[in-house]
Each structure stands twice: as structure tokens, then as C-alpha cells.
Amino acid sequence: MRLVGVRDVALELGADRAGGRGVGFVPTMGFLHEGHLALIRRARRENDRVVVSVFVNRLQFGASEDFEHYPRDLARDAELAAGEGADYLFAPSAEEMYPRGELATRVEVGRIGEVVEGRFRPGHFSGVATVCVKLFNIVRPRRAYFGQKDAQQLAVIRQVVDDLGVPVEIVACPTVREADGLAMSSRNHYLDGPSRRAAAALPRALFAAREQALAGERAAKALRECVRRCLAEEPGLRLQYVEVVDPDSFEPIHTIGGRATIALAALVETTRLIDNVDIDVGTGPPA
Ligand code: AMP
């Protein structure tokens, strides 16, 4: 595996893009964990060349968020990515990505960027979309791999690729969880013993709501209540939102008739965690 910057990755991949099974791309912010590695493994199976990027993108962090403190360990990331057979670790510097300091051009994502997670993180999804389009233009992959863990991000990227005709296939990969259900995240690193235990209530609450839906509950309000009830028992946790939404638009659903995503965000001490589950009750009447 080679560690490359903007110029190298473009040059190195030139010959690899044409023909064959193409280039698979896994964009990350580093501090890799099993969730990232699952994306890399899938990319390895489906492509001739695999590029993993590590870039902590300050455009997607709010002023009061953890950009400065976000965990970083490039040497460890390189070892893990190489272990999964990645060909290139693309770790551009901020100067390479933003040579003039600020980007004058931004990708606007409209309403999907303002709802659910977007209400709490104004500008976040525009920052994500902008850096992803820039990374796609540099790497020019055939396929790019994203986790369901960040379901709204996935929906935003699909919208951007669709709206702007970006020539990349977006591949969604299931959320990888710890043994107790907690979705893997680089931010779990911030959690100590008690807050780590409190965090495990989040997937339990989501799974309970999914069970209710599969048992016949169709009212989004009841599913949200179910999540709230489960989390009320956990004093170390402060729920910011729980929403039942359409998985593509992230618009609220009131009565479930087919696919839906239950998404939440919560603060565990000072660590902000997000999680979600997908449900599909089909289109028929409740079982
Ligand atoms: P991040 O480094 O957090 O920006 O994540 C990079 C990519 O890995 C995104 O597409 C995430 O959705 C995905 N990802 C992060 N955590 C998980 C997880 N637990 N399971 C599956 N994918 C994940």
C-alpha cells in the first residue's frame, strides 16, 4: 500500500481507471475501526484498485464542534488499511485540499441538509457534499462506499450524485456494531466506562422501536415514544432528537407504509452520538 497526496493519487490511478473492475473509494475521517474496515473489505472484493482517504474535513464541523480534538492516528490507519488490502491511503493535507484557505465554491444540498441532523448541524451536509465532490473529482472512482451508520449523509451523497450527474456508483454498507449493539464510531473513543455503558441504550431503544413496527405498530409517534421511554431509564444520556423519516428524503413519516428510517442523536456526557435503524413493513396491512 502507498501513502499518497493529491498529485500522486491522480497520477498513480490514471492507468487503473480504464477497464477491468475499476477503482473503489472509501472516504473516511480516519481513526479507523471495524465499520470502516468492512467498507474497505467490500471495496476490495468489488474493484481492481482500492483507495482509502483519511481527511478530517473542517468544512463539515461547526464552530463549537470537535474538529481540533477529533481523534487522529495516521500510522495506525495505514496499518489497518494495508491489512485489508487497500492499494492507496490518500491522506491529503488541508493545504492541498484548500490551497487558498477557503473554498469560494460550495455544494448546496437544499432541504435534506436542513432537516433531522441538519437542524442541529447547520452547514454540515453542505460541507460533507463539497468535500466528497472534491474527493470524487481527484480520485475519480467507479464506486464509492458509505456506511448506513450515517444514513442522512448517505442520502445526501446519493442526491448530489443524482442531481449533478457525478459518474460514481454509491454503495451502501450496513452499520457495524459492537457486541452490545453500539454502532462503531471514531467518537466512541471519547467514552469512558459509565458513558460507554449508557451509550449502549441507544441501539437498544432503536431495536425496541423496530420490533414494535415489525409487530404491527404503524404510528411514527408511538415509535418515537418507544425510543424516548427506553432512554428515559438511562440518566447519563440526553436525547436530542428521534425522528421517523423517509430513507431517501429524510422527510418525516407519520404512518409507516413501507420503508422508514428511525434516526436519533444523543449526548452522552459531552460526546454526541448518532444512530439509526431501517425498517421495512412492506406495503400490505399490519401483520
Ligand atoms: P467517518 O470516518 O466517521 O467519516 O466515516 C467514514 C465512512 O465510514 C462513512 O461512510 C461512514 O458512514 C462509515 N462508517 C462509520 N462508522 C460505521 C459503522 N459503524 N458501520 C458502517 N459504516 C460506518
XYZ file of C-alpha atoms and ligand atoms in Angstrom:
310
model
C 0.000 0.000 0.000
C 1.229 3.519 -0.773
C 0.581 6.688 1.168
C -0.267 9.375 -1.414
C -1.303 13.026 -1.680
C -3.467 14.813 -4.267
C -0.949 14.836 -7.126
C 0.228 11.243 -6.616
C -3.201 9.721 -6.370
C -4.257 11.340 -9.631
C -1.083 10.201 -11.407
C -0.972 6.707 -9.954
C -4.579 5.942 -10.725
C -4.504 7.266 -14.273
C -3.805 3.895 -15.824
C -6.004 1.973 -13.386
C -9.251 3.779 -14.080
C -9.919 2.353 -17.508
C -11.152 -1.190 -17.993
C -11.222 -4.014 -15.513
C -13.302 -3.694 -12.384
C -12.223 -0.128 -11.754
C -11.301 1.876 -8.688
C -13.204 1.590 -5.410
C -13.048 4.513 -2.998
C -13.656 4.603 0.760
C -13.685 8.180 2.089
C -13.134 8.461 5.865
C -12.001 10.858 8.551
C -9.585 8.241 9.853
C -9.099 6.668 13.268
C -10.272 3.546 11.511
C -12.420 0.919 13.191
C -14.224 -2.241 12.146
C -17.026 -0.191 10.487
C -14.507 1.427 8.125
C -12.734 -1.900 7.580
C -15.989 -3.533 6.448
C -16.278 -0.826 3.757
C -12.679 -1.425 2.682
C -13.223 -5.212 2.512
C -16.309 -4.765 0.341
C -14.418 -2.347 -1.933
C -11.543 -4.864 -2.115
C -13.937 -7.599 -3.317
C -15.577 -5.451 -5.988
C -12.708 -3.430 -7.537
C -9.220 -3.817 -9.000
C -7.837 -0.882 -7.032
C -8.907 0.384 -3.623
C -8.262 3.914 -2.384
C -8.965 4.812 1.248
C -8.899 8.501 2.088
C -8.251 9.962 5.521
C -9.168 13.604 5.756
C -10.681 15.382 8.743
C -12.712 17.901 6.816
C -13.130 21.116 8.740
C -15.914 22.290 6.374
C -18.272 19.799 7.996
C -17.559 20.807 11.601
C -19.491 23.578 13.324
C -17.641 26.254 15.282
C -18.390 24.568 18.628
C -17.694 21.027 17.401
C -14.709 18.747 17.930
C -12.551 19.440 14.842
C -9.405 20.161 16.886
C -9.887 17.160 19.174
C -11.143 14.658 16.621
C -9.004 11.514 17.155
C -6.196 11.088 14.622
C -3.628 8.299 14.146
C -2.437 8.051 10.565
C 0.233 5.392 11.236
C -2.343 3.064 12.751
C -4.827 3.841 9.922
C -2.138 2.947 7.361
C -1.512 -0.376 9.066
C -5.210 -1.245 9.248
C -5.970 -0.197 5.658
C -2.955 -2.163 4.366
C -4.139 -5.168 6.371
C -7.413 -5.115 4.399
C -5.586 -4.929 1.084
C -6.099 -1.243 0.251
C -3.757 -0.103 -2.559
C -3.538 3.571 -1.630
C -4.030 5.554 1.541
C -4.856 9.017 0.299
C -4.242 11.440 3.158
C -4.199 14.968 1.726
C -3.193 17.905 3.900
C -5.651 20.763 4.473
C -3.302 22.947 2.370
C -3.534 20.518 -0.549
C -7.313 20.351 -0.335
C -7.890 24.038 0.383
C -4.835 25.831 -1.035
C -6.454 29.264 -0.842
C -7.609 28.706 2.711
C -11.306 28.981 1.976
C -13.276 27.453 -0.858
C -15.343 30.043 -2.716
C -17.423 27.246 -4.237
C -19.764 25.125 -2.169
C -22.206 22.342 -2.957
C -25.650 23.293 -1.629
C -27.900 20.350 -0.822
C -31.218 22.108 -0.142
C -33.846 20.863 2.241
C -32.308 17.482 3.069
C -29.408 19.378 4.617
C -31.729 21.304 6.935
C -33.869 18.543 8.431
C -33.210 15.990 11.207
C -29.413 16.033 11.778
C -29.152 19.210 9.688
C -31.280 21.145 12.195
C -28.605 20.597 14.815
C -25.632 20.977 12.476
C -26.274 23.875 10.073
C -23.937 23.703 7.072
C -22.732 20.207 7.962
C -24.155 18.395 4.948
C -23.057 21.115 2.550
C -19.537 20.653 3.971
C -19.768 16.885 3.525
C -21.111 17.215 -0.034
C -18.447 19.751 -1.002
C -15.534 17.629 0.189
C -16.992 14.441 -1.285
C -17.398 16.018 -4.720
C -13.830 17.307 -4.487
C -12.530 13.878 -3.421
C -14.540 12.173 -6.208
C -13.019 14.580 -8.741
C -9.495 13.837 -7.547
C -9.813 10.053 -7.195
C -12.424 9.557 -9.955
C -13.562 6.182 -8.607
C -16.054 3.884 -10.284
C -17.628 3.088 -6.918
C -17.627 4.846 -3.543
C -18.539 3.098 -0.288
C -20.569 4.695 2.504
C -21.959 3.342 5.797
C -25.648 3.209 6.784
C -24.424 4.402 10.165
C -24.569 7.908 8.682
C -27.865 7.349 6.891
C -28.603 11.007 6.177
C -25.100 11.538 4.821
C -25.676 8.594 2.500
C -28.991 10.100 1.335
C -27.294 13.477 0.767
C -24.496 11.916 -1.284
C -26.991 9.963 -3.395
C -28.920 13.187 -4.037
C -25.762 15.111 -5.014
C -24.558 12.354 -7.356
C -28.022 12.172 -8.936
C -28.571 15.926 -9.207
C -25.123 16.734 -10.612
C -24.587 13.573 -12.689
C -21.409 12.659 -10.835
C -20.133 9.494 -12.544
C -19.754 7.284 -9.478
C -21.803 4.392 -8.134
C -22.661 4.835 -4.456
C -22.559 1.580 -2.490
C -24.271 1.481 0.923
C -22.872 -0.855 3.593
C -24.640 -1.978 6.792
C -23.792 -0.478 10.182
C -21.166 -2.467 12.077
C -21.893 -2.679 15.805
C -20.088 -3.640 18.991
C -21.230 -6.820 20.773
C -23.722 -4.801 22.870
C -25.154 -3.079 19.776
C -23.383 0.301 19.977
C -22.645 1.484 16.437
C -18.905 1.711 15.901
C -17.676 5.277 15.643
C -14.345 7.048 15.977
C -16.098 9.203 18.597
C -16.673 6.151 20.842
C -13.034 6.734 21.754
C -14.263 9.678 23.882
C -16.455 7.420 26.066
C -15.247 6.194 29.458
C -16.712 3.228 31.405
C -20.065 4.651 32.622
C -20.756 6.709 29.498
C -19.792 3.752 27.309
C -22.395 1.653 29.154
C -25.007 4.433 28.859
C -24.365 4.676 25.102
C -25.469 1.064 24.627
C -29.025 2.174 25.475
C -29.223 3.931 22.076
C -29.258 0.788 19.904
C -31.462 -0.992 22.459
C -34.051 1.782 22.115
C -33.874 1.707 18.310
C -34.154 -2.085 18.185
C -37.152 -1.959 20.531
C -38.898 0.524 18.235
C -38.104 -1.614 15.207
C -39.601 -4.639 16.991
C -42.767 -2.652 17.642
C -43.008 -1.683 13.997
C -42.490 -5.257 12.878
C -45.148 -6.346 15.392
C -47.656 -4.059 13.683
C -47.236 -0.543 15.090
C -47.541 1.924 12.216
C -47.719 5.275 14.016
C -44.401 7.127 13.964
C -45.422 8.934 17.152
C -45.705 5.624 19.022
C -42.295 4.504 17.736
C -40.705 7.779 18.819
C -42.355 7.381 22.220
C -40.956 3.867 22.479
C -37.419 5.219 21.928
C -37.958 8.035 24.449
C -39.278 5.603 27.058
C -36.306 3.261 26.677
C -33.863 6.151 27.008
C -35.611 7.770 29.950
C -34.269 4.912 32.060
C -30.716 5.992 31.254
C -29.782 9.100 33.249
C -26.360 9.516 31.619
C -27.940 10.216 28.269
C -29.674 13.256 26.750
C -31.705 12.603 23.608
C -31.516 15.462 21.087
C -33.993 14.053 18.594
C -35.640 10.872 17.437
C -37.346 11.005 14.045
C -39.089 8.544 11.772
C -38.266 9.557 8.221
C -38.270 8.540 4.597
C -34.822 6.966 3.964
C -34.286 8.932 0.723
C -35.608 12.423 1.504
C -35.355 12.384 5.311
C -38.812 13.966 5.407
C -40.915 12.864 8.404
C -43.277 9.916 8.056
C -46.412 9.868 10.192
C -47.750 6.434 9.318
C -45.354 3.781 8.131
C -46.378 2.006 4.957
C -43.113 0.663 3.578
C -39.509 1.645 4.245
C -38.608 4.049 7.005
C -35.560 5.090 8.990
C -35.663 5.790 12.701
C -32.803 8.192 13.385
C -31.621 9.697 16.643
C -28.870 11.794 18.160
C -27.970 11.934 21.827
C -25.392 13.439 24.092
C -23.586 11.042 26.381
C -21.793 13.420 28.730
C -20.237 15.731 26.137
C -19.986 13.178 23.323
C -22.602 13.467 20.609
C -23.604 10.146 19.066
C -25.953 9.345 16.186
C -27.539 6.057 15.230
C -30.413 4.757 13.136
C -32.234 1.619 12.046
C -34.053 0.866 8.822
C -37.432 -0.768 8.889
C -39.499 -2.173 6.067
C -43.068 -3.174 6.867
C -43.949 -3.853 3.235
C -46.988 -2.216 1.689
C -49.665 -4.572 2.976
C -51.811 -4.122 6.105
C -50.147 -4.605 9.504
C -49.414 -8.236 10.311
P -16.171 8.702 9.218
O -14.722 8.375 9.300
O -16.884 8.646 10.534
O -16.449 9.958 8.430
O -16.833 7.528 8.383
C -16.361 7.183 7.106
C -17.307 6.201 6.470
O -17.410 5.034 7.294
C -18.733 6.759 6.325
O -19.287 6.304 5.094
C -19.434 6.157 7.494
O -20.825 6.018 7.325
C -18.776 4.787 7.583
N -18.923 4.240 8.924
C -18.587 4.835 10.103
N -18.933 4.041 11.134
C -19.516 2.942 10.608
C -20.103 1.752 11.149
N -20.169 1.550 12.457
N -20.588 0.831 10.295
C -20.546 1.035 8.955
N -20.009 2.131 8.378
C -19.503 3.058 9.186
